[in-house]
Each structure stands twice: as structure tokens, then as C-alpha cells.
Amino acid sequence: MPKMFWRILITAGAAAGAFLLTSVLSEDDGNIWQWVASIVIGSAALIVQFLIDFGERFEKVDTRFNEILAATTLFSQVDGSVLRSDEVTRLVLGYTKVREQGGDIVQAFAEKELGRLAKMMEGLGSGSADCPGENHEWLIDITDCVKMTLDATSTSVDREFWNSGPAERYLAAQEKAIKRRGVEIRRLFIVRDPDEVTPELRALCESHRRRGIDARIAVRSLMQSNPRVSDFIVFDSELCHEMRPDQENNPDSTLLNTEPDHIEDHITQFTELWAEAERQQTAPRVTSET
């Protein structure tokens, strides 16, 4: 109603202005052209308003159409990808429901989680993704997805992890992968000196073996070669999970990397370390200690 009122007012004003202007310019007050001019100009003013309104509506429709087209293109890409479209639909519907029904803190939390997920997806799409500290959920979720092999090193950086609740969940996921999907899992515990091969470490190694994991201990000071040593896991020779330490050798950040060259470097690194562990196992000095 306000928009219609203003249209009528503008149209009447334009017609009245045209009538007064023609009255001033014309000497004959009874000239019919005064009425014709006022009617034409008033009608033109009304038509111009409708055209402006139509243009605004068309722009909105065009914008909406582009949004629909973009969404359609996105979902067609999802349908053709490995990611199932129903999971994306669940995500969108769930987020929409939170926006409609959730409180402020719930909406803020949902947006933060969605942003974190988007950042991870963008990172994986470009070859790498990272997050501060330890991300146990990544570790367990990827283990649930592994199909063939899991090769892992364990240094002093994550030694305390094995006494935690997430470690039990991680090992349970590995045991399930071995029994249900026939995944081959190898874990190499790496220490600096022979005196670090404690009864506790040997017991930890043995507990992994009981779950079906091929676990070994390697001593860096006894290595013939000088391979690089870091804390990482290679899943199916396709994805590398790395733990980055801080200056005090505590877990600082977690990195996921899918770059082929990066993966190949870590496969080579693990192969060298595994060979060193096998050599040490057969050496009398290490056999007596491990």
C-alpha cells in the first residue's frame, strides 16, 4: 500500500505539473492540449515507475536464478564425485535447521564448525590441511576409512598419547581394520638410545602385536644409515598424517598431506627405518635388549 500510494501521488503530481505548465505557456485556458499533456505526462510517469519496479524485480530474479544455477552446478559436481550427495544434503539441511531453531550460541558454534569443515575441505583439495595441537578425531576417522596399509612411526613426541582414552579408540579402530578389512598395519617405536628401550616400552610394543599390529622398536644411535626421523602415519600410500612438535618436543600441530611427492618421501623414510629396525632385531646387542 505505501508503494502504491507513492505511485499515485507521483503520477498525480506529474499530471498536475504538466497541466499548470501548459496553462502558463498557453494563452487559451480552454485549450484541450492542457488536459492531453497532463494525461500523457502522468501516464508516462506511472509507466516509468512500473518499468523501474520491473527492472528491480528482474534483477532480483536474475540474482536468484544465478544462485539456483550455482547450487545446481555444485550438486551436480557432488553427484559425480566420490562424496555422496546425501551427506552434503544432510549437512545443508542440518545447518538450515540450526539457523531456524537454534539459539545464538548454538548458531555461533554451528558456524564455527562449518567454517572448520570448509577449511579442511579446501585444504585437502589443495593438497594439505592442518590444525593446532593433536586431532584425535582425524586419526580415528581416517583409520576407519583405510583399506590396505597403515605404516606409522611413534617417537617421544606422542609417547604419552598411548596412555590416553583416544589411544584406546584408535587401537580399537586399527584392530577392526585388521580383522574386518585385512588391513596390514606396521608401527615403529623409535628411541634415541638403547637405555630408552624400557620394560614399559616393550610391553607397549607387545600389546600392539596382540592386536595384530606388526610392531617393532628402533634405536637411532644404532642405525647404520642416518634416515630422517619424524612422527607420521601413511594411510594406503595416499594420505600422510603428521604430528609437528613444538620447541619442548610436545605435540604442536597436526598436518594432513596428499601431495604424491610428499607421500613418496615418507614411504621411503618409513622403509629405511623399518629396515634398520629389522637389522637391529637380528643383531645380538639389540636382541638382548628388546
XYZ file of C-alpha atoms in Angstrom:
290
model
C 0.000 0.000 0.000
C 2.737 2.608 0.735
C 4.375 1.880 -2.641
C 1.025 2.173 -4.480
C 0.238 5.417 -2.599
C 3.524 6.957 -3.706
C 2.921 5.858 -7.279
C -0.474 7.594 -7.322
C 0.972 10.677 -5.673
C 3.875 10.934 -8.123
C 1.556 10.335 -11.099
C -0.935 12.977 -9.907
C 1.889 15.435 -9.230
C 3.348 14.916 -12.692
C -0.074 15.378 -14.327
C -0.849 18.480 -12.258
C 2.576 19.945 -13.018
C 2.071 19.340 -16.735
C -1.378 20.973 -16.576
C -0.054 24.064 -14.772
C 2.932 24.323 -17.116
C 0.727 24.162 -20.233
C -1.669 26.707 -18.679
C 1.211 29.140 -18.162
C 2.597 28.602 -21.644
C -0.810 28.620 -23.414
C -2.895 31.795 -23.786
C -6.115 29.811 -24.215
C -7.234 28.460 -20.824
C -9.717 26.188 -22.511
C -7.164 24.511 -24.759
C -7.677 20.761 -24.739
C -3.928 20.240 -25.087
C -3.538 21.153 -21.408
C -5.543 18.079 -20.500
C -3.870 15.921 -23.121
C -0.390 16.936 -21.941
C -1.210 16.324 -18.268
C -2.705 12.905 -19.055
C 0.241 11.872 -21.261
C 2.907 13.023 -18.800
C 1.048 11.492 -15.851
C 0.726 8.203 -17.715
C 4.393 8.343 -18.695
C 5.362 8.907 -15.056
C 3.286 5.901 -13.998
C 4.772 3.736 -16.750
C 8.315 4.775 -15.791
C 7.643 3.778 -12.181
C 6.377 0.370 -13.255
C 9.393 -0.071 -15.516
C 11.746 0.784 -12.648
C 9.914 -1.640 -10.376
C 10.034 -4.317 -13.084
C 13.763 -3.757 -13.520
C 14.355 -4.158 -9.790
C 12.277 -7.334 -9.713
C 14.085 -8.689 -12.764
C 17.464 -8.079 -11.124
C 16.313 -9.986 -8.035
C 15.015 -12.835 -10.185
C 18.254 -12.870 -12.164
C 20.296 -12.972 -8.947
C 18.123 -15.731 -7.563
C 18.383 -17.645 -10.827
C 22.184 -17.398 -10.714
C 22.150 -18.677 -7.116
C 19.957 -21.611 -8.140
C 22.188 -22.287 -11.137
C 25.290 -22.223 -8.924
C 23.637 -24.557 -6.407
C 22.547 -26.896 -9.197
C 26.066 -26.931 -10.649
C 27.509 -27.593 -7.204
C 25.208 -30.516 -6.502
C 25.808 -31.956 -9.970
C 29.521 -31.912 -9.172
C 28.831 -33.571 -5.834
C 26.739 -36.262 -7.544
C 29.638 -37.010 -9.868
C 32.245 -37.090 -7.095
C 33.215 -39.710 -4.563
C 31.472 -37.722 -1.827
C 27.870 -38.843 -1.563
C 25.353 -36.100 -2.279
C 23.025 -37.250 0.514
C 25.722 -36.391 3.078
C 26.032 -32.888 1.622
C 22.249 -32.564 1.692
C 22.193 -33.641 5.336
C 24.817 -31.016 6.136
C 22.879 -28.226 4.411
C 19.528 -29.232 5.931
C 21.055 -29.620 9.381
C 22.699 -26.219 9.223
C 19.451 -24.644 7.959
C 17.539 -26.171 10.871
C 20.081 -24.810 13.341
C 19.757 -21.350 11.801
C 15.968 -21.513 12.142
C 15.645 -23.033 15.606
C 18.973 -22.728 17.396
C 19.891 -20.076 19.934
C 22.676 -17.571 19.436
C 25.393 -19.729 20.954
C 24.205 -22.804 19.038
C 24.260 -20.876 15.764
C 27.696 -19.452 16.530
C 29.027 -22.923 17.321
C 27.467 -24.381 14.152
C 29.023 -21.651 12.022
C 32.412 -22.243 13.638
C 32.213 -25.995 12.972
C 31.047 -25.405 9.407
C 33.934 -22.999 8.870
C 36.384 -25.563 10.248
C 34.975 -28.228 7.930
C 35.119 -25.890 4.934
C 38.729 -25.012 5.739
C 39.689 -28.686 5.950
C 37.943 -29.499 2.654
C 39.652 -26.574 0.921
C 42.984 -27.701 2.354
C 42.594 -31.300 1.249
C 41.519 -30.096 -2.175
C 44.751 -28.117 -2.480
C 46.930 -30.914 -1.081
C 47.250 -30.260 2.661
C 45.244 -29.340 5.744
C 46.350 -28.633 9.292
C 45.016 -27.804 12.730
C 46.551 -26.754 16.060
C 47.514 -29.444 18.562
C 46.511 -33.088 18.314
C 43.428 -34.027 16.316
C 42.380 -37.448 17.570
C 39.165 -37.448 15.532
C 41.096 -37.169 12.282
C 43.280 -40.056 13.375
C 40.370 -42.351 14.226
C 38.178 -41.377 11.276
C 40.947 -41.961 8.740
C 41.688 -45.338 10.344
C 38.029 -46.259 9.839
C 38.497 -45.470 6.124
C 41.826 -47.211 5.466
C 41.560 -50.228 3.151
C 45.037 -51.672 2.578
C 48.005 -50.422 4.599
C 48.857 -48.243 7.568
C 52.537 -47.509 8.261
C 53.282 -45.419 11.338
C 56.197 -44.162 13.396
C 55.948 -43.288 17.074
C 58.576 -41.059 18.675
C 58.866 -39.401 22.060
C 56.533 -36.675 20.760
C 53.457 -38.913 21.067
C 54.663 -41.364 23.724
C 52.181 -40.091 26.332
C 49.348 -40.485 23.845
C 49.351 -44.272 24.275
C 48.112 -43.928 27.863
C 45.051 -41.877 26.874
C 41.429 -42.681 26.062
C 41.720 -41.630 22.394
C 44.614 -44.088 22.030
C 42.340 -46.967 23.050
C 39.758 -45.862 20.477
C 42.499 -45.556 17.870
C 43.817 -49.043 18.569
C 40.284 -50.465 18.545
C 39.748 -48.913 15.109
C 43.018 -50.451 13.919
C 42.103 -53.872 15.274
C 38.769 -53.685 13.463
C 40.527 -52.661 10.233
C 42.815 -55.697 10.510
C 40.084 -58.215 11.283
C 37.312 -56.930 9.005
C 39.176 -55.446 6.037
C 42.517 -57.250 6.153
C 44.497 -54.042 6.556
C 48.237 -54.511 7.080
C 49.452 -52.276 9.916
C 53.079 -51.670 10.857
C 54.199 -49.446 13.727
C 57.752 -48.481 14.547
C 58.583 -47.150 18.024
C 61.719 -45.027 17.730
C 64.020 -44.114 20.628
C 67.331 -42.293 20.758
C 69.475 -44.653 22.878
C 69.314 -48.331 23.945
C 68.596 -47.422 27.576
C 65.277 -45.921 26.420
C 64.073 -49.412 25.467
C 62.364 -49.844 28.831
C 60.155 -52.710 30.020
C 57.198 -50.339 29.644
C 58.044 -49.693 26.002
C 58.497 -53.405 25.307
C 55.127 -54.072 26.968
C 53.515 -51.353 24.822
C 55.013 -52.900 21.713
C 53.766 -56.345 22.731
C 50.243 -55.036 23.375
C 50.138 -53.772 19.791
C 51.262 -57.148 18.475
C 48.407 -58.852 20.321
C 46.004 -56.686 18.318
C 47.549 -57.899 15.050
C 49.844 -54.916 14.516
C 53.392 -55.626 13.350
C 55.216 -53.513 15.941
C 58.966 -53.024 16.301
C 61.454 -50.874 18.182
C 64.316 -48.990 16.524
C 67.230 -47.252 18.284
C 68.545 -44.198 16.448
C 72.081 -44.343 17.867
C 72.473 -47.890 16.494
C 71.370 -47.080 12.961
C 73.977 -47.599 10.265
C 72.435 -45.020 7.977
C 71.125 -41.667 9.112
C 67.474 -41.594 7.981
C 65.196 -38.750 8.934
C 63.018 -39.410 11.951
C 59.616 -37.830 12.485
C 56.198 -38.741 13.801
C 53.925 -39.673 10.886
C 51.387 -42.176 9.538
C 50.891 -43.102 5.877
C 47.404 -44.422 5.056
C 47.004 -46.549 1.903
C 50.068 -44.801 0.402
C 47.744 -41.864 -0.337
C 47.435 -39.746 2.792
C 50.090 -38.699 5.281
C 49.192 -37.735 8.858
C 51.982 -35.883 10.658
C 52.473 -34.613 14.174
C 54.587 -31.480 14.411
C 56.393 -30.884 17.752
C 56.972 -27.556 19.456
C 60.279 -26.398 20.957
C 59.707 -28.582 24.020
C 59.016 -31.647 21.869
C 55.294 -31.652 22.675
C 52.574 -32.044 20.003
C 52.068 -28.633 18.435
C 50.035 -29.192 15.258
C 48.573 -31.907 13.051
C 49.069 -31.951 9.287
C 47.306 -33.941 6.567
C 49.043 -34.094 3.199
C 48.029 -35.730 -0.071
C 50.833 -34.481 -2.343
C 52.320 -37.501 -4.198
C 55.931 -36.360 -3.750
C 55.382 -35.784 -0.045
C 53.793 -39.212 0.340
C 56.627 -40.873 -1.575
C 59.227 -39.213 0.656
C 57.561 -40.567 3.789
C 57.128 -44.047 2.318
C 60.867 -44.070 1.568
C 61.595 -42.789 5.074
C 59.493 -45.494 6.681
C 61.041 -48.206 4.500
C 64.536 -47.177 5.608
C 63.555 -47.031 9.267
C 61.779 -50.392 9.089
C 64.855 -51.991 7.518
C 67.016 -50.553 10.316
C 64.642 -51.987 12.925
C 64.792 -55.397 11.263
C 68.586 -55.273 11.203
C 68.684 -54.319 14.885
C 66.337 -57.176 15.748
C 68.787 -59.678 14.328
C 71.829 -58.053 15.958
C 72.860 -59.703 19.274
C 73.169 -56.401 21.094
C 69.635 -55.257 20.330
C 68.099 -58.726 20.620
C 69.143 -58.945 24.232
C 67.567 -55.600 24.975
C 64.332 -55.872 23.019
